[in-house]
Amino acid sequence: MEVAQPNFNEDLTEFKALAESAAVKILSTISGKLPAPNAKLFVGSGKADEIASQVGILNAEVVLFNHRLTAAQGRNLEKLLNCRVLDRTELILDIFAQRARTFEGKLQVELAQLQHMSSRLVRGWTHLERQKGGIGLRGPGETQLETDRRLVSGKIQFIKKRLEKVLKQRQQSRRSRQKSAIPSVSLVGYTNAGKSTLFNLLTKGEVYVANQLFATLDPTHRQVQIAPIGSVIMADTVGFIRDLPHDLIAAFRATL
């Protein structure tokens, strides 16, 4: 939906590429102008009915929104459409989960997913507010929502501690490279622009390359000889995209 978006067509093209990168088969695209998001469904009731009609006709299993939905909006839409609903943040998180290859990458994706889940628990799980204290992992007098929050929060803190160690190791490696006085060159740019392909050509490396968004989630460094400069440390990096979820940026701080 176009909500004060000056580059709507570009955003839509990018969103389709995101969907395809997540192995989603696009059956239909529904767009329109929206003065302001609807608090209940994000879209108006008429547009929601149009989406529901297309879901029924095409037998769609999932509906993607190129916007960030609140927990309540997502829940209301799933009830109305009778299928799974994912917003832009959840779609990108899903892609990152598919692409993560290293232990560090998987930890960072899990952290981002848990942080996103935590925000959904805060806003959308009030229907689980039932007093059943003292059962299982729950503390005395603790509601289900409070239990879920506590468990997710504990897992988040555990992963953050592990990633802090990764961050310290990366910082040590960075300091070592700086002391060596060898210049560093980072390949930066939009995701799927060809950074990893160029990196392999320059370094004769074998970094994973694919014609898909976010094929690279783990920065790679290689020392290479470039005339007339001499030795250079070349870095392949995670690509950019519009409106990258803040949870992901924070989670990937250790390796960005």
PDB file of C-alpha atoms in Angstrom:
ATOM      1  CA  MET A   1       0.000   0.000   0.000  1.00  0.00           C
ATOM      2  CA  GLU A   2       1.213   3.478  -0.832  1.00  0.00           C
ATOM      3  CA  VAL A   3       1.402   5.422   2.428  1.00  0.00           C
ATOM      4  CA  ALA A   4       3.331   8.637   1.737  1.00  0.00           C
ATOM      5  CA  GLN A   5       5.939   6.702  -0.264  1.00  0.00           C
ATOM      6  CA  PRO A   6       7.652   8.823  -2.950  1.00  0.00           C
ATOM      7  CA  ASN A   7       9.338   5.754  -4.491  1.00  0.00           C
ATOM      8  CA  PHE A   8       6.353   3.406  -4.376  1.00  0.00           C
ATOM      9  CA  ASN A   9       7.073   1.571  -7.649  1.00  0.00           C
ATOM     10  CA  GLU A  10      10.714   0.972  -6.703  1.00  0.00           C
ATOM     11  CA  ASP A  11       9.642  -0.227  -3.257  1.00  0.00           C
ATOM     12  CA  LEU A  12       7.132  -2.636  -4.807  1.00  0.00           C
ATOM     13  CA  THR A  13       9.742  -4.058  -7.208  1.00  0.00           C
ATOM     14  CA  GLU A  14      12.137  -4.553  -4.312  1.00  0.00           C
ATOM     15  CA  PHE A  15       9.434  -6.208  -2.201  1.00  0.00           C
ATOM     16  CA  LYS A  16       8.642  -8.673  -4.988  1.00  0.00           C
ATOM     17  CA  ALA A  17      12.340  -9.536  -5.140  1.00  0.00           C
ATOM     18  CA  LEU A  18      12.302 -10.121  -1.379  1.00  0.00           C
ATOM     19  CA  ALA A  19       9.324 -12.457  -1.719  1.00  0.00           C
ATOM     20  CA  GLU A  20      10.990 -14.403  -4.518  1.00  0.00           C
ATOM     21  CA  SER A  21      14.195 -14.646  -2.469  1.00  0.00           C
ATOM     22  CA  ALA A  22      12.139 -16.261   0.293  1.00  0.00           C
ATOM     23  CA  ALA A  23      10.944 -18.868  -2.251  1.00  0.00           C
ATOM     24  CA  VAL A  24       7.440 -17.389  -2.305  1.00  0.00           C
ATOM     25  CA  LYS A  25       5.399 -17.907  -5.472  1.00  0.00           C
ATOM     26  CA  ILE A  26       3.647 -14.599  -6.140  1.00  0.00           C
ATOM     27  CA  LEU A  27       0.035 -15.262  -7.178  1.00  0.00           C
ATOM     28  CA  SER A  28      -1.271 -11.693  -7.095  1.00  0.00           C
ATOM     29  CA  THR A  29      -0.235  -8.168  -6.160  1.00  0.00           C
ATOM     30  CA  ILE A  30      -2.758  -5.789  -4.624  1.00  0.00           C
ATOM     31  CA  SER A  31      -1.860  -2.140  -4.178  1.00  0.00           C
ATOM     32  CA  GLY A  32      -3.569   1.140  -3.461  1.00  0.00           C
ATOM     33  CA  LYS A  33      -3.218   4.506  -1.757  1.00  0.00           C
ATOM     34  CA  LEU A  34      -3.772   4.770   1.966  1.00  0.00           C
ATOM     35  CA  PRO A  35      -3.960   8.204   3.670  1.00  0.00           C
ATOM     36  CA  ALA A  36      -3.096   6.637   7.018  1.00  0.00           C
ATOM     37  CA  PRO A  37      -2.868   3.073   8.357  1.00  0.00           C
ATOM     38  CA  ASN A  38      -6.048   1.599   9.830  1.00  0.00           C
ATOM     39  CA  ALA A  39      -5.515   0.744  13.496  1.00  0.00           C
ATOM     40  CA  LYS A  40      -7.341  -2.583  13.238  1.00  0.00           C
ATOM     41  CA  LEU A  41      -6.340  -4.005   9.832  1.00  0.00           C
ATOM     42  CA  PHE A  42      -3.711  -1.537   8.515  1.00  0.00           C
ATOM     43  CA  VAL A  43      -5.812  -1.329   5.315  1.00  0.00           C
ATOM     44  CA  GLY A  44      -9.427  -0.194   5.094  1.00  0.00           C
ATOM     45  CA  SER A  45     -12.288  -2.680   5.320  1.00  0.00           C
ATOM     46  CA  GLY A  46     -12.933  -2.505   1.560  1.00  0.00           C
ATOM     47  CA  LYS A  47      -9.319  -3.295   0.679  1.00  0.00           C
ATOM     48  CA  ALA A  48      -9.271  -6.052   3.299  1.00  0.00           C
ATOM     49  CA  ASP A  49     -12.327  -7.634   1.655  1.00  0.00           C
ATOM     50  CA  GLU A  50     -10.582  -7.389  -1.739  1.00  0.00           C
ATOM     51  CA  ILE A  51      -7.547  -9.191  -0.335  1.00  0.00           C
ATOM     52  CA  ALA A  52      -9.770 -11.844   1.264  1.00  0.00           C
ATOM     53  CA  SER A  53     -11.507 -12.412  -2.076  1.00  0.00           C
ATOM     54  CA  GLN A  54      -8.184 -12.948  -3.857  1.00  0.00           C
ATOM     55  CA  VAL A  55      -6.995 -15.298  -1.118  1.00  0.00           C
ATOM     56  CA  GLY A  56     -10.106 -17.415  -1.624  1.00  0.00           C
ATOM     57  CA  ILE A  57      -9.966 -17.405  -5.428  1.00  0.00           C
ATOM     58  CA  LEU A  58      -6.245 -18.191  -5.620  1.00  0.00           C
ATOM     59  CA  ASN A  59      -6.175 -20.467  -2.571  1.00  0.00           C
ATOM     60  CA  ALA A  60      -3.237 -18.452  -1.212  1.00  0.00           C
ATOM     61  CA  GLU A  61      -1.420 -19.751   1.861  1.00  0.00           C
ATOM     62  CA  VAL A  62       0.276 -16.522   2.915  1.00  0.00           C
ATOM     63  CA  VAL A  63      -0.288 -12.775   2.454  1.00  0.00           C
ATOM     64  CA  LEU A  64       2.718 -10.442   2.571  1.00  0.00           C
ATOM     65  CA  PHE A  65       2.539  -6.761   3.532  1.00  0.00           C
ATOM     66  CA  ASN A  66       5.299  -4.372   2.487  1.00  0.00           C
ATOM     67  CA  HIS A  67       4.903  -2.548   5.796  1.00  0.00           C
ATOM     68  CA  ARG A  68       5.462  -3.195   9.475  1.00  0.00           C
ATOM     69  CA  LEU A  69       2.239  -4.424  11.074  1.00  0.00           C
ATOM     70  CA  THR A  70       1.418  -4.296  14.755  1.00  0.00           C
ATOM     71  CA  ALA A  71       0.756  -7.595  16.503  1.00  0.00           C
ATOM     72  CA  ALA A  72      -2.950  -6.743  16.676  1.00  0.00           C
ATOM     73  CA  GLN A  73      -3.127  -5.899  12.961  1.00  0.00           C
ATOM     74  CA  GLY A  74      -1.399  -9.149  12.032  1.00  0.00           C
ATOM     75  CA  ARG A  75      -3.692 -11.182  14.261  1.00  0.00           C
ATOM     76  CA  ASN A  76      -6.833  -9.457  12.945  1.00  0.00           C
ATOM     77  CA  LEU A  77      -5.755  -9.945   9.333  1.00  0.00           C
ATOM     78  CA  GLU A  78      -5.020 -13.644   9.842  1.00  0.00           C
ATOM     79  CA  LYS A  79      -8.458 -14.113  11.381  1.00  0.00           C
ATOM     80  CA  LEU A  80     -10.149 -12.286   8.495  1.00  0.00           C
ATOM     81  CA  LEU A  81      -8.101 -13.826   5.673  1.00  0.00           C
ATOM     82  CA  ASN A  82      -7.895 -17.287   7.234  1.00  0.00           C
ATOM     83  CA  CYS A  83      -4.252 -17.643   6.221  1.00  0.00           C
ATOM     84  CA  ARG A  84      -0.784 -16.694   7.419  1.00  0.00           C
ATOM     85  CA  VAL A  85       0.138 -12.993   7.276  1.00  0.00           C
ATOM     86  CA  LEU A  86       3.727 -11.711   7.284  1.00  0.00           C
ATOM     87  CA  ASP A  87       4.872  -8.097   7.298  1.00  0.00           C
ATOM     88  CA  ARG A  88       8.066  -6.749   5.748  1.00  0.00           C
ATOM     89  CA  THR A  89      10.123  -7.267   8.902  1.00  0.00           C
ATOM     90  CA  GLU A  90       9.033 -10.899   9.271  1.00  0.00           C
ATOM     91  CA  LEU A  91       9.744 -11.589   5.599  1.00  0.00           C
ATOM     92  CA  ILE A  92      13.297 -10.232   5.866  1.00  0.00           C
ATOM     93  CA  LEU A  93      13.849 -12.164   9.100  1.00  0.00           C
ATOM     94  CA  ASP A  94      12.723 -15.320   7.293  1.00  0.00           C
ATOM     95  CA  ILE A  95      15.194 -14.677   4.465  1.00  0.00           C
ATOM     96  CA  PHE A  96      18.028 -14.107   6.926  1.00  0.00           C
ATOM     97  CA  ALA A  97      17.123 -17.338   8.729  1.00  0.00           C
ATOM     98  CA  GLN A  98      17.357 -19.205   5.418  1.00  0.00           C
ATOM     99  CA  ARG A  99      20.678 -17.592   4.463  1.00  0.00           C
ATOM    100  CA  ALA A 100      22.582 -17.835   7.770  1.00  0.00           C
ATOM    101  CA  ARG A 101      25.442 -20.295   7.272  1.00  0.00           C
ATOM    102  CA  THR A 102      27.902 -19.727  10.104  1.00  0.00           C
ATOM    103  CA  PHE A 103      27.386 -20.191  13.832  1.00  0.00           C
ATOM    104  CA  GLU A 104      27.717 -16.431  14.331  1.00  0.00           C
ATOM    105  CA  GLY A 105      25.205 -15.667  11.583  1.00  0.00           C
ATOM    106  CA  LYS A 106      22.646 -18.091  12.978  1.00  0.00           C
ATOM    107  CA  LEU A 107      23.037 -16.612  16.465  1.00  0.00           C
ATOM    108  CA  GLN A 108      22.485 -13.104  15.133  1.00  0.00           C
ATOM    109  CA  VAL A 109      19.376 -14.116  13.192  1.00  0.00           C
ATOM    110  CA  GLU A 110      17.970 -15.879  16.255  1.00  0.00           C
ATOM    111  CA  LEU A 111      18.587 -12.751  18.332  1.00  0.00           C
ATOM    112  CA  ALA A 112      16.740 -10.580  15.811  1.00  0.00           C
ATOM    113  CA  GLN A 113      13.834 -13.041  15.692  1.00  0.00           C
ATOM    114  CA  LEU A 114      13.573 -13.152  19.485  1.00  0.00           C
ATOM    115  CA  GLN A 115      13.694  -9.360  19.761  1.00  0.00           C
ATOM    116  CA  HIS A 116      10.920  -9.106  17.194  1.00  0.00           C
ATOM    117  CA  MET A 117       8.932 -11.795  19.021  1.00  0.00           C
ATOM    118  CA  SER A 118       9.394  -9.901  22.271  1.00  0.00           C
ATOM    119  CA  SER A 119       7.771  -6.806  20.791  1.00  0.00           C
ATOM    120  CA  ARG A 120       4.837  -8.934  19.612  1.00  0.00           C
ATOM    121  CA  LEU A 121       4.393 -10.429  23.078  1.00  0.00           C
ATOM    122  CA  VAL A 122       4.185  -6.965  24.567  1.00  0.00           C
ATOM    123  CA  ARG A 123       1.487  -5.802  22.181  1.00  0.00           C
ATOM    124  CA  GLY A 124      -0.380  -8.853  21.026  1.00  0.00           C
ATOM    125  CA  TRP A 125      -0.614 -11.659  23.547  1.00  0.00           C
ATOM    126  CA  THR A 126      -3.114 -10.207  26.043  1.00  0.00           C
ATOM    127  CA  HIS A 127      -5.523 -13.085  25.302  1.00  0.00           C
ATOM    128  CA  LEU A 128      -3.102 -15.364  27.187  1.00  0.00           C
ATOM    129  CA  GLU A 129      -3.357 -13.298  30.361  1.00  0.00           C
ATOM    130  CA  ARG A 130      -4.659 -16.097  32.602  1.00  0.00           C
ATOM    131  CA  GLN A 131      -3.640 -16.644  36.202  1.00  0.00           C
ATOM    132  CA  LYS A 132      -2.093 -20.118  36.437  1.00  0.00           C
ATOM    133  CA  GLY A 133       0.771 -19.520  38.786  1.00  0.00           C
ATOM    134  CA  GLY A 134       3.072 -22.293  39.875  1.00  0.00           C
ATOM    135  CA  ILE A 135       2.669 -24.540  36.809  1.00  0.00           C
ATOM    136  CA  GLY A 136       5.780 -25.760  35.033  1.00  0.00           C
ATOM    137  CA  LEU A 137       8.250 -22.966  34.343  1.00  0.00           C
ATOM    138  CA  ARG A 138       5.908 -20.292  35.599  1.00  0.00           C
ATOM    139  CA  GLY A 139       6.614 -18.445  38.806  1.00  0.00           C
ATOM    140  CA  PRO A 140       4.015 -18.111  41.575  1.00  0.00           C
ATOM    141  CA  GLY A 141       1.166 -15.881  40.431  1.00  0.00           C
ATOM    142  CA  GLU A 142       2.756 -15.393  36.999  1.00  0.00           C
ATOM    143  CA  THR A 143       0.521 -15.050  33.933  1.00  0.00           C
ATOM    144  CA  GLN A 144       1.249 -16.901  30.685  1.00  0.00           C
ATOM    145  CA  LEU A 145       2.235 -13.620  29.030  1.00  0.00           C
ATOM    146  CA  GLU A 146       4.674 -12.832  31.839  1.00  0.00           C
ATOM    147  CA  THR A 147       6.153 -16.324  31.550  1.00  0.00           C
ATOM    148  CA  ASP A 148       6.617 -15.970  27.796  1.00  0.00           C
ATOM    149  CA  ARG A 149       8.237 -12.562  28.225  1.00  0.00           C
ATOM    150  CA  ARG A 150      10.613 -13.907  30.877  1.00  0.00           C
ATOM    151  CA  LEU A 151      11.670 -16.920  28.809  1.00  0.00           C
ATOM    152  CA  VAL A 152      12.230 -14.842  25.670  1.00  0.00           C
ATOM    153  CA  SER A 153      14.107 -12.179  27.637  1.00  0.00           C
ATOM    154  CA  GLY A 154      16.363 -14.821  29.180  1.00  0.00           C
ATOM    155  CA  LYS A 155      17.170 -16.301  25.784  1.00  0.00           C
ATOM    156  CA  ILE A 156      17.906 -12.833  24.374  1.00  0.00           C
ATOM    157  CA  GLN A 157      20.362 -12.088  27.187  1.00  0.00           C
ATOM    158  CA  PHE A 158      22.064 -15.472  26.707  1.00  0.00           C
ATOM    159  CA  ILE A 159      22.605 -14.867  22.973  1.00  0.00           C
ATOM    160  CA  LYS A 160      23.773 -11.292  23.563  1.00  0.00           C
ATOM    161  CA  LYS A 161      26.493 -12.532  25.923  1.00  0.00           C
ATOM    162  CA  ARG A 162      27.720 -15.010  23.318  1.00  0.00           C
ATOM    163  CA  LEU A 163      27.709 -12.325  20.640  1.00  0.00           C
ATOM    164  CA  GLU A 164      29.634  -9.946  22.902  1.00  0.00           C
ATOM    165  CA  LYS A 165      32.484 -12.470  22.796  1.00  0.00           C
ATOM    166  CA  VAL A 166      32.241 -12.510  18.998  1.00  0.00           C
ATOM    167  CA  LEU A 167      32.328  -8.701  18.966  1.00  0.00           C
ATOM    168  CA  LYS A 168      35.468  -8.629  21.128  1.00  0.00           C
ATOM    169  CA  GLN A 169      37.168 -11.141  18.823  1.00  0.00           C
ATOM    170  CA  ARG A 170      36.230  -9.054  15.776  1.00  0.00           C
ATOM    171  CA  GLN A 171      37.507  -5.896  17.437  1.00  0.00           C
ATOM    172  CA  GLN A 172      40.802  -7.625  18.229  1.00  0.00           C
ATOM    173  CA  SER A 173      41.116  -8.748  14.607  1.00  0.00           C
ATOM    174  CA  ARG A 174      40.345  -5.193  13.464  1.00  0.00           C
ATOM    175  CA  ARG A 175      43.030  -3.756  15.738  1.00  0.00           C
ATOM    176  CA  SER A 176      45.533  -6.287  14.395  1.00  0.00           C
ATOM    177  CA  ARG A 177      44.736  -5.259  10.820  1.00  0.00           C
ATOM    178  CA  GLN A 178      45.127  -1.589  11.742  1.00  0.00           C
ATOM    179  CA  LYS A 179      48.528  -2.235  13.354  1.00  0.00           C
ATOM    180  CA  SER A 180      49.734  -4.024  10.239  1.00  0.00           C
ATOM    181  CA  ALA A 181      49.439  -0.739   8.289  1.00  0.00           C
ATOM    182  CA  ILE A 182      47.913  -2.648   5.370  1.00  0.00           C
ATOM    183  CA  PRO A 183      45.117  -0.557   3.835  1.00  0.00           C
ATOM    184  CA  SER A 184      41.596  -1.993   3.934  1.00  0.00           C
ATOM    185  CA  VAL A 185      39.001  -1.790   1.162  1.00  0.00           C
ATOM    186  CA  SER A 186      35.361  -2.695   1.828  1.00  0.00           C
ATOM    187  CA  LEU A 187      32.946  -3.615  -0.943  1.00  0.00           C
ATOM    188  CA  VAL A 188      29.671  -1.962   0.033  1.00  0.00           C
ATOM    189  CA  GLY A 189      26.399  -1.493  -1.769  1.00  0.00           C
ATOM    190  CA  TYR A 190      22.901  -2.756  -2.370  1.00  0.00           C
ATOM    191  CA  THR A 191      22.177  -6.430  -1.749  1.00  0.00           C
ATOM    192  CA  ASN A 192      22.603  -8.652  -4.830  1.00  0.00           C
ATOM    193  CA  ALA A 193      24.567  -5.942  -6.650  1.00  0.00           C
ATOM    194  CA  GLY A 194      27.505  -8.295  -7.283  1.00  0.00           C
ATOM    195  CA  LYS A 195      29.815  -7.518  -4.352  1.00  0.00           C
ATOM    196  CA  SER A 196      30.653 -11.165  -3.625  1.00  0.00           C
ATOM    197  CA  THR A 197      31.261 -11.893  -7.309  1.00  0.00           C
ATOM    198  CA  LEU A 198      33.681  -8.953  -7.499  1.00  0.00           C
ATOM    199  CA  PHE A 199      35.294 -10.067  -4.228  1.00  0.00           C
ATOM    200  CA  ASN A 200      35.945 -13.548  -5.654  1.00  0.00           C
ATOM    201  CA  LEU A 201      37.399 -12.098  -8.853  1.00  0.00           C
ATOM    202  CA  LEU A 202      39.765  -9.798  -6.964  1.00  0.00           C
ATOM    203  CA  THR A 203      40.842 -12.287  -4.300  1.00  0.00           C
ATOM    204  CA  LYS A 204      40.477 -15.574  -6.206  1.00  0.00           C
ATOM    205  CA  GLY A 205      38.250 -16.549  -3.303  1.00  0.00           C
ATOM    206  CA  GLU A 206      35.280 -18.869  -3.114  1.00  0.00           C
ATOM    207  CA  VAL A 207      32.745 -16.817  -1.163  1.00  0.00           C
ATOM    208  CA  TYR A 208      29.204 -18.119  -1.696  1.00  0.00           C
ATOM    209  CA  VAL A 209      27.542 -16.348  -4.636  1.00  0.00           C
ATOM    210  CA  ALA A 210      23.893 -16.544  -5.726  1.00  0.00           C
ATOM    211  CA  ASN A 211      21.455 -14.383  -7.673  1.00  0.00           C
ATOM    212  CA  GLN A 212      19.349 -13.646  -4.615  1.00  0.00           C
ATOM    213  CA  LEU A 213      18.965 -10.976  -1.961  1.00  0.00           C
ATOM    214  CA  PHE A 214      21.164 -11.356   1.133  1.00  0.00           C
ATOM    215  CA  ALA A 215      23.204 -14.311  -0.110  1.00  0.00           C
ATOM    216  CA  THR A 216      26.020 -12.864   2.045  1.00  0.00           C
ATOM    217  CA  LEU A 217      25.366 -12.548   5.788  1.00  0.00           C
ATOM    218  CA  ASP A 218      28.916 -13.020   7.051  1.00  0.00           C
ATOM    219  CA  PRO A 219      31.614 -10.427   6.216  1.00  0.00           C
ATOM    220  CA  THR A 220      34.772 -12.004   4.777  1.00  0.00           C
ATOM    221  CA  HIS A 221      38.318 -10.569   4.693  1.00  0.00           C
ATOM    222  CA  ARG A 222      41.132 -11.579   2.345  1.00  0.00           C
ATOM    223  CA  GLN A 223      44.578 -10.113   1.738  1.00  0.00           C
ATOM    224  CA  VAL A 224      45.242  -9.461  -1.934  1.00  0.00           C
ATOM    225  CA  GLN A 225      47.897  -7.770  -4.068  1.00  0.00           C
ATOM    226  CA  ILE A 226      46.616  -4.807  -6.100  1.00  0.00           C
ATOM    227  CA  ALA A 227      49.006  -2.860  -8.322  1.00  0.00           C
ATOM    228  CA  PRO A 228      50.383  -0.296  -7.753  1.00  0.00           C
ATOM    229  CA  ILE A 229      49.142  -0.204  -4.126  1.00  0.00           C
ATOM    230  CA  GLY A 230      50.528  -3.555  -3.022  1.00  0.00           C
ATOM    231  CA  SER A 231      48.929  -5.558  -0.220  1.00  0.00           C
ATOM    232  CA  VAL A 232      45.306  -4.693   0.544  1.00  0.00           C
ATOM    233  CA  ILE A 233      42.797  -6.310   2.906  1.00  0.00           C
ATOM    234  CA  MET A 234      39.570  -6.699   0.929  1.00  0.00           C
ATOM    235  CA  ALA A 235      36.256  -7.046   2.789  1.00  0.00           C
ATOM    236  CA  ASP A 236      32.995  -8.450   1.462  1.00  0.00           C
ATOM    237  CA  THR A 237      30.018  -7.081   3.417  1.00  0.00           C
ATOM    238  CA  VAL A 238      26.304  -7.569   4.057  1.00  0.00           C
ATOM    239  CA  GLY A 239      24.282  -5.651   1.456  1.00  0.00           C
ATOM    240  CA  PHE A 240      21.950  -2.721   1.988  1.00  0.00           C
ATOM    241  CA  ILE A 241      18.184  -2.596   1.501  1.00  0.00           C
ATOM    242  CA  ARG A 242      15.502   0.012   2.171  1.00  0.00           C
ATOM    243  CA  ASP A 243      13.906  -0.040   5.621  1.00  0.00           C
ATOM    244  CA  LEU A 244      16.111  -2.788   7.016  1.00  0.00           C
ATOM    245  CA  PRO A 245      14.539  -3.802  10.355  1.00  0.00           C
ATOM    246  CA  HIS A 246      16.241  -2.177  13.345  1.00  0.00           C
ATOM    247  CA  ASP A 247      16.241  -5.550  15.131  1.00  0.00           C
ATOM    248  CA  LEU A 248      18.498  -6.932  12.407  1.00  0.00           C
ATOM    249  CA  ILE A 249      20.879  -3.972  12.436  1.00  0.00           C
ATOM    250  CA  ALA A 250      21.292  -4.268  16.204  1.00  0.00           C
ATOM    251  CA  ALA A 251      21.635  -8.058  16.116  1.00  0.00           C
ATOM    252  CA  PHE A 252      24.336  -7.959  13.425  1.00  0.00           C
ATOM    253  CA  ARG A 253      26.423  -5.335  15.252  1.00  0.00           C
ATOM    254  CA  ALA A 254      29.011  -7.987  16.116  1.00  0.00           C
ATOM    255  CA  THR A 255      29.947  -8.721  12.511  1.00  0.00           C
ATOM    256  CA  LEU A 256      28.958  -5.638  10.529  1.00  0.00           C
TER     257      LEU A 256
END
